[in-house]
Coordinates of C-alpha atoms in Angstrom, one line a residue:
X30 CA 16.1 -20.9 100.1
X31 CA 16.3 -17.0 98.8
X32 CA 13.3 -15.1 99.5
X33 CA 11.8 -13.6 96.4
X34 CA 11.1 -9.6 96.4
X35 CA 9.2 -10.0 93.2
X36 CA 5.3 -10.3 93.9
X37 CA 3.9 -13.4 92.2
X38 CA 2.9 -13.2 88.4
X39 CA 5.2 -10.3 87.7
X40 CA 8.4 -10.7 85.6
X41 CA 11.3 -9.9 87.9
X42 CA 13.8 -7.2 86.7
X43 CA 16.7 -8.2 84.9
X44 CA 19.5 -6.3 83.1
X45 CA 18.7 -5.8 79.3
X46 CA 15.1 -6.9 80.1
X47 CA 12.8 -5.8 77.0
X48 CA 9.2 -6.3 78.9
X49 CA 8.1 -2.9 78.3
X50 CA 4.6 -2.7 76.5
X51 CA 4.5 -1.9 73.1
X52 CA 2.7 0.6 71.4
X53 CA -0.7 -0.6 69.7
X54 CA -1.0 0.2 66.0
X55 CA -4.4 1.5 65.0
X56 CA -6.8 -0.7 63.4
X57 CA -6.3 -0.5 59.7
X58 CA -9.7 -0.7 58.9
X59 CA -11.3 -2.8 56.0
X60 CA -7.8 -3.3 54.4
X61 CA -6.6 -5.6 57.0
X62 CA -9.7 -7.8 57.0
X63 CA -9.2 -11.1 54.9
X64 CA -12.6 -11.4 54.2
X65 CA -12.7 -8.1 52.4
X66 CA -9.6 -9.4 50.1
X67 CA -11.5 -13.1 49.7
X68 CA -14.4 -11.1 48.4
X69 CA -12.4 -9.0 46.0
X70 CA -10.7 -12.1 44.4
X71 CA -13.9 -14.4 44.1
X72 CA -15.9 -11.2 42.6
X73 CA -12.8 -10.7 40.2
X74 CA -12.9 -14.4 39.1
X75 CA -16.5 -14.3 38.6
X76 CA -16.4 -11.2 36.1
X77 CA -13.3 -12.7 34.6
X78 CA -15.1 -16.1 34.0
X79 CA -18.5 -14.2 33.0
X80 CA -16.4 -12.4 30.2
X81 CA -15.4 -15.8 28.7
X82 CA -18.9 -17.2 29.0
X83 CA -20.4 -14.2 27.4
X84 CA -17.8 -14.8 24.6
X85 CA -18.8 -18.3 24.1
X86 CA -22.4 -17.3 23.7
X87 CA -21.4 -14.4 21.5
X88 CA -22.6 -11.5 23.7
X89 CA -19.2 -9.8 23.8

């Protein structure tokens, strides 16, 4: 049996290996949070529905 020269838990070197760490992107802030977009959609739906409810009752 061959003796492994690679320490346990490490990726052995290989030709064409792409195991280098990637650069982390900075956090996109509020624009990448789904709760923000869900709140925008819900608020827009309430405003849109409110307009038609106001039309039904003669306020607009």
